[in-house]
PDB file of C-alpha atoms in Angstrom:
ATOM      1  CA  MET A   1     -19.470  -6.036 -10.455  1.00 78.00           C
ATOM      2  CA  ASN A   2     -16.206  -4.232 -11.170  1.00 95.00           C
ATOM      3  CA  ASN A   3     -12.936  -6.119 -11.333  1.00 97.00           C
ATOM      4  CA  GLY A   4     -10.641  -5.719  -8.359  1.00 97.00           C
ATOM      5  CA  LYS A   5      -7.364  -3.853  -8.751  1.00 97.00           C
ATOM      6  CA  ILE A   6      -4.215  -5.914  -9.342  1.00 98.00           C
ATOM      7  CA  ILE A   7      -0.857  -4.496  -8.274  1.00 98.00           C
ATOM      8  CA  PHE A   8       2.115  -6.607  -9.376  1.00 98.00           C
ATOM      9  CA  LEU A   9       5.252  -5.760  -7.370  1.00 98.00           C
ATOM     10  CA  ASN A  10       8.109  -6.992  -9.560  1.00 98.00           C
ATOM     11  CA  GLY A  11      11.644  -7.230  -8.220  1.00 97.00           C
ATOM     12  CA  VAL A  12      14.469  -9.520  -7.195  1.00 96.00           C
ATOM     13  CA  THR A  13      14.597 -11.184  -3.808  1.00 94.00           C
ATOM     14  CA  SER A  14      15.336  -8.805  -0.911  1.00 96.00           C
ATOM     15  CA  SER A  15      14.401  -5.763  -2.982  1.00 97.00           C
ATOM     16  CA  GLY A  16      11.638  -4.949  -0.483  1.00 97.00           C
ATOM     17  CA  LYS A  17       8.467  -6.278  -2.121  1.00 97.00           C
ATOM     18  CA  THR A  18       7.048  -8.037   0.938  1.00 96.00           C
ATOM     19  CA  SER A  19       7.706  -5.032   3.191  1.00 97.00           C
ATOM     20  CA  ILE A  20       5.838  -2.832   0.695  1.00 98.00           C
ATOM     21  CA  VAL A  21       2.965  -5.349   0.599  1.00 98.00           C
ATOM     22  CA  ASP A  22       2.705  -5.126   4.398  1.00 97.00           C
ATOM     23  CA  ALA A  23       2.762  -1.322   4.264  1.00 97.00           C
ATOM     24  CA  ILE A  24       0.082  -1.156   1.547  1.00 97.00           C
ATOM     25  CA  GLN A  25      -2.150  -3.428   3.611  1.00 95.00           C
ATOM     26  CA  LEU A  26      -1.701  -1.111   6.605  1.00 94.00           C
ATOM     27  CA  LYS A  27      -2.192   2.142   4.700  1.00 91.00           C
ATOM     28  CA  SER A  28      -4.859   1.405   2.123  1.00 93.00           C
ATOM     29  CA  GLU A  29      -8.513   1.817   2.993  1.00 90.00           C
ATOM     30  CA  ASP A  30      -9.218  -0.901   0.419  1.00 93.00           C
ATOM     31  CA  PHE A  31      -8.436  -4.472   1.335  1.00 95.00           C
ATOM     32  CA  PHE A  32      -5.881  -6.326  -0.795  1.00 97.00           C
ATOM     33  CA  TYR A  33      -5.343 -10.075  -0.862  1.00 98.00           C
ATOM     34  CA  VAL A  34      -1.689 -11.082  -1.219  1.00 98.00           C
ATOM     35  CA  LEU A  35      -0.402 -13.680  -3.642  1.00 97.00           C
ATOM     36  CA  ALA A  36       3.308 -14.415  -3.448  1.00 96.00           C
ATOM     37  CA  ILE A  37       5.405 -16.846  -5.442  1.00 90.00           C
ATOM     38  CA  ASP A  38       6.949 -18.023  -2.152  1.00 89.00           C
ATOM     39  CA  LEU A  39       3.498 -19.209  -1.032  1.00 91.00           C
ATOM     40  CA  PHE A  40       2.825 -20.957  -4.321  1.00 92.00           C
ATOM     41  CA  GLU A  41       6.271 -22.600  -4.268  1.00 90.00           C
ATOM     42  CA  GLN A  42       5.300 -24.206  -0.964  1.00 91.00           C
ATOM     43  CA  MET A  43       2.555 -26.087  -2.829  1.00 91.00           C
ATOM     44  CA  ILE A  44       5.249 -28.072  -4.657  1.00 94.00           C
ATOM     45  CA  GLY A  45       6.894 -30.910  -2.819  1.00 91.00           C
ATOM     46  CA  ASP A  46      10.666 -30.771  -2.377  1.00 92.00           C
ATOM     47  CA  LYS A  47      10.973 -33.936  -4.446  1.00 94.00           C
ATOM     48  CA  TYR A  48       9.451 -32.217  -7.476  1.00 93.00           C
ATOM     49  CA  LEU A  49      11.465 -29.033  -6.993  1.00 90.00           C
ATOM     50  CA  ARG A  50      14.634 -31.144  -7.020  1.00 92.00           C
ATOM     51  CA  GLU A  51      13.473 -33.110 -10.071  1.00 94.00           C
ATOM     52  CA  ASN A  52      12.471 -30.191 -12.282  1.00 92.00           C
ATOM     53  CA  TYR A  53      12.582 -26.859 -10.467  1.00 90.00           C
ATOM     54  CA  TRP A  54      11.846 -24.580 -13.429  1.00 89.00           C
ATOM     55  CA  LYS A  55       8.967 -26.640 -14.750  1.00 90.00           C
ATOM     56  CA  TYR A  56       7.082 -26.471 -11.461  1.00 92.00           C
ATOM     57  CA  ILE A  57       8.031 -22.878 -10.606  1.00 90.00           C
ATOM     58  CA  SER A  58       6.879 -21.812 -14.064  1.00 90.00           C
ATOM     59  CA  GLU A  59       3.571 -23.604 -13.617  1.00 91.00           C
ATOM     60  CA  THR A  60       3.004 -22.068 -10.187  1.00 93.00           C
ATOM     61  CA  ASN A  61       3.807 -18.585 -11.509  1.00 92.00           C
ATOM     62  CA  ILE A  62       1.137 -18.967 -14.176  1.00 93.00           C
ATOM     63  CA  MET A  63      -1.349 -20.451 -11.692  1.00 95.00           C
ATOM     64  CA  MET A  64      -0.682 -17.538  -9.326  1.00 97.00           C
ATOM     65  CA  TYR A  65      -1.674 -15.134 -12.117  1.00 97.00           C
ATOM     66  CA  TYR A  66      -4.866 -17.048 -12.857  1.00 98.00           C
ATOM     67  CA  THR A  67      -5.635 -17.000  -9.125  1.00 98.00           C
ATOM     68  CA  ALA A  68      -5.158 -13.217  -9.066  1.00 98.00           C
ATOM     69  CA  LYS A  69      -7.450 -12.939 -12.092  1.00 98.00           C
ATOM     70  CA  LEU A  70     -10.102 -15.014 -10.300  1.00 98.00           C
ATOM     71  CA  PHE A  71      -9.943 -12.749  -7.245  1.00 98.00           C
ATOM     72  CA  SER A  72     -10.248  -9.703  -9.510  1.00 98.00           C
ATOM     73  CA  ASP A  73     -13.244 -11.295 -11.281  1.00 98.00           C
ATOM     74  CA  HIS A  74     -14.966 -11.327  -7.895  1.00 98.00           C
ATOM     75  CA  GLY A  75     -14.199  -7.654  -7.250  1.00 98.00           C
ATOM     76  CA  LYS A  76     -11.302  -8.391  -4.889  1.00 98.00           C
ATOM     77  CA  ASN A  77      -8.075  -6.381  -4.944  1.00 97.00           C
ATOM     78  CA  VAL A  78      -4.807  -8.299  -5.200  1.00 98.00           C
ATOM     79  CA  LEU A  79      -1.152  -7.588  -4.502  1.00 98.00           C
ATOM     80  CA  ILE A  80       1.219  -9.916  -6.352  1.00 98.00           C
ATOM     81  CA  ASP A  81       4.628 -10.271  -4.713  1.00 97.00           C
ATOM     82  CA  GLY A  82       6.669 -11.761  -7.518  1.00 95.00           C
ATOM     83  CA  ILE A  83       9.313 -11.568 -10.191  1.00 94.00           C
ATOM     84  CA  MET A  84       8.912 -11.866 -13.937  1.00 94.00           C
ATOM     85  CA  LEU A  85      11.670 -14.146 -15.172  1.00 91.00           C
ATOM     86  CA  GLU A  86      12.706 -14.969 -18.703  1.00 90.00           C
ATOM     87  CA  ARG A  87      13.192 -18.709 -18.806  1.00 85.00           C
ATOM     88  CA  PRO A  88      12.361 -21.034 -21.712  1.00 85.00           C
ATOM     89  CA  GLU A  89       9.551 -22.518 -19.620  1.00 80.00           C
ATOM     90  CA  ILE A  90       7.677 -19.193 -19.381  1.00 79.00           C
ATOM     91  CA  GLU A  91       9.065 -17.037 -22.177  1.00 76.00           C
ATOM     92  CA  PRO A  92       8.020 -14.448 -22.922  1.00 86.00           C
ATOM     93  CA  HIS A  93       6.912 -13.928 -19.335  1.00 88.00           C
ATOM     94  CA  TYR A  94       5.755 -10.315 -19.640  1.00 92.00           C
ATOM     95  CA  GLU A  95       3.604 -11.154 -22.674  1.00 92.00           C
ATOM     96  CA  LYS A  96       2.048 -14.076 -20.765  1.00 92.00           C
ATOM     97  CA  VAL A  97       1.190 -11.714 -17.908  1.00 95.00           C
ATOM     98  CA  ASN A  98      -0.361  -9.274 -20.390  1.00 95.00           C
ATOM     99  CA  ASP A  99      -2.359 -12.045 -22.078  1.00 96.00           C
ATOM    100  CA  ILE A 100      -3.704 -13.398 -18.795  1.00 97.00           C
ATOM    101  CA  PHE A 101      -4.645  -9.941 -17.500  1.00 98.00           C
ATOM    102  CA  ALA A 102      -5.875  -8.423 -20.796  1.00 97.00           C
ATOM    103  CA  GLY A 103      -8.690  -6.004 -19.973  1.00 97.00           C
ATOM    104  CA  TYR A 104      -8.024  -6.177 -16.218  1.00 98.00           C
ATOM    105  CA  PRO A 105      -6.905  -3.288 -13.974  1.00 97.00           C
ATOM    106  CA  LEU A 106      -3.274  -4.489 -13.794  1.00 98.00           C
ATOM    107  CA  HIS A 107      -0.601  -2.119 -12.471  1.00 98.00           C
ATOM    108  CA  ILE A 108       2.987  -3.346 -12.689  1.00 98.00           C
ATOM    109  CA  VAL A 109       5.341  -1.704 -10.193  1.00 98.00           C
ATOM    110  CA  GLU A 110       9.118  -1.989 -10.411  1.00 98.00           C
ATOM    111  CA  VAL A 111      10.592  -2.492  -6.950  1.00 98.00           C
ATOM    112  CA  PHE A 112      14.185  -1.405  -7.409  1.00 98.00           C
ATOM    113  CA  CYS A 113      17.092  -1.796  -5.020  1.00 97.00           C
ATOM    114  CA  PRO A 114      20.785  -1.844  -5.958  1.00 97.00           C
ATOM    115  CA  LEU A 115      22.164  -5.376  -5.999  1.00 96.00           C
ATOM    116  CA  GLU A 116      24.837  -4.606  -3.383  1.00 96.00           C
ATOM    117  CA  ILE A 117      22.059  -3.630  -0.933  1.00 96.00           C
ATOM    118  CA  CYS A 118      20.082  -6.784  -1.828  1.00 96.00           C
ATOM    119  CA  ARG A 119      23.204  -8.875  -1.206  1.00 95.00           C
ATOM    120  CA  GLN A 120      23.542  -7.363   2.266  1.00 96.00           C
ATOM    121  CA  ARG A 121      19.862  -7.979   2.975  1.00 95.00           C
ATOM    122  CA  ASN A 122      20.253 -11.596   1.828  1.00 93.00           C
ATOM    123  CA  ILE A 123      23.131 -12.056   4.285  1.00 94.00           C
ATOM    124  CA  GLU A 124      21.131 -10.472   7.115  1.00 94.00           C
ATOM    125  CA  ARG A 125      18.101 -12.657   6.390  1.00 91.00           C
ATOM    126  CA  GLY A 126      20.213 -15.807   6.417  1.00 88.00           C
ATOM    127  CA  ASP A 127      17.626 -17.897   4.565  1.00 88.00           C
ATOM    128  CA  ARG A 128      18.982 -17.417   1.048  1.00 87.00           C
ATOM    129  CA  THR A 129      22.310 -17.225  -0.676  1.00 91.00           C
ATOM    130  CA  GLU A 130      24.163 -13.926  -0.798  1.00 93.00           C
ATOM    131  CA  ASP A 131      24.133 -13.869  -4.608  1.00 92.00           C
ATOM    132  CA  LEU A 132      20.482 -14.880  -5.182  1.00 92.00           C
ATOM    133  CA  SER A 133      19.415 -11.336  -6.141  1.00 94.00           C
ATOM    134  CA  ASP A 134      22.346 -11.054  -8.585  1.00 92.00           C
ATOM    135  CA  TRP A 135      21.411 -14.373 -10.166  1.00 92.00           C
ATOM    136  CA  GLN A 136      17.720 -13.397 -10.435  1.00 93.00           C
ATOM    137  CA  SER A 137      18.569 -10.024 -11.981  1.00 94.00           C
ATOM    138  CA  LYS A 138      20.283 -11.832 -14.865  1.00 94.00           C
ATOM    139  CA  ILE A 139      17.127 -13.754 -15.759  1.00 92.00           C
ATOM    140  CA  MET A 140      14.589 -11.065 -14.839  1.00 93.00           C
ATOM    141  CA  ALA A 141      12.397  -9.967 -17.751  1.00 92.00           C
ATOM    142  CA  LYS A 142      13.714  -6.828 -19.428  1.00 90.00           C
ATOM    143  CA  ASP A 143      11.953  -3.901 -21.101  1.00 90.00           C
ATOM    144  CA  ILE A 144       8.808  -4.077 -19.006  1.00 94.00           C
ATOM    145  CA  PRO A 145       6.790  -0.854 -19.351  1.00 95.00           C
ATOM    146  CA  TYR A 146       6.174  -0.241 -15.667  1.00 97.00           C
ATOM    147  CA  ASN A 147       3.216   1.768 -14.446  1.00 96.00           C
ATOM    148  CA  TYR A 148       5.308   2.935 -11.505  1.00 97.00           C
ATOM    149  CA  THR A 149       8.757   2.513  -9.932  1.00 97.00           C
ATOM    150  CA  VAL A 150       9.901   2.727  -6.325  1.00 98.00           C
ATOM    151  CA  ASN A 151      13.441   2.652  -4.983  1.00 97.00           C
ATOM    152  CA  THR A 152      13.646   0.845  -1.655  1.00 97.00           C
ATOM    153  CA  HIS A 153      17.149   1.873  -0.715  1.00 95.00           C
ATOM    154  CA  LEU A 154      16.118   5.534  -0.777  1.00 97.00           C
ATOM    155  CA  ASN A 155      12.642   5.158   0.716  1.00 97.00           C
ATOM    156  CA  SER A 156      11.083   3.174   3.553  1.00 97.00           C
ATOM    157  CA  PRO A 157       8.403   0.575   2.792  1.00 97.00           C
ATOM    158  CA  GLU A 158       5.796   3.015   4.114  1.00 97.00           C
ATOM    159  CA  GLU A 159       7.056   5.780   1.820  1.00 97.00           C
ATOM    160  CA  CYS A 160       7.048   3.357  -1.123  1.00 98.00           C
ATOM    161  CA  ALA A 161       3.489   2.260  -0.297  1.00 97.00           C
ATOM    162  CA  ASP A 162       2.319   5.896  -0.124  1.00 96.00           C
ATOM    163  CA  SER A 163       4.085   6.659  -3.376  1.00 96.00           C
ATOM    164  CA  ILE A 164       2.547   3.649  -5.145  1.00 97.00           C
ATOM    165  CA  LEU A 165      -0.976   4.386  -3.926  1.00 95.00           C
ATOM    166  CA  LYS A 166      -0.675   8.080  -4.823  1.00 95.00           C
ATOM    167  CA  GLY A 167       1.040   7.376  -8.138  1.00 94.00           C
ATOM    168  CA  LEU A 168      -1.421   4.730  -9.302  1.00 94.00           C
ATOM    169  CA  PHE A 169      -4.666   5.925  -7.760  1.00 92.00           C
ATOM    170  CA  GLY A 170      -4.104   9.572  -6.855  1.00 88.00           C
ATOM    171  CA  LYS A 171      -4.266   9.135  -3.080  1.00 75.00           C
ATOM    172  CA  SER A 172      -2.334   7.354  -0.360  1.00 64.00           C
ATOM    173  CA  GLU A 173      -5.452   5.569   0.833  1.00 61.00           C
ATOM    174  CA  VAL A 174      -7.293   3.851  -1.979  1.00 59.00           C
TER     175      VAL A 174
END
């Protein structure tokens, strides 16, 4: 059995990752399971997030990657909706991702959006602070050799999904 494809959409909050995930699921002939750090964060009780936020978020990030690897082992395709952060608890994050997915069909996609646009999206969403994207960008892992980059302030989620599928796999429907 072949390993399933793994597409890691990496970007700050409100950059457009989840909208691209939805568009890929609509456009791709292949089915993709979705793993998102927001879903894994919900596994942690509020008490523990208040006690030691970074410890538990770091652990859930790593467990999310092992979950994606497990899906891939079973021939299932996975979209990871996440952000690689450089914090002492998970440094160096990019190297950890590479170690976990060594030999797997991992494609890391940069989901870029200017911070001023992310700030506006944060305000419109109303469920996060205006400056959350700014704050995340300061601790986001640097120097990641991306397989592909999309710019969500210039392109719709559907255009980004098409571009990713064509750029990574040579066709808009994988």
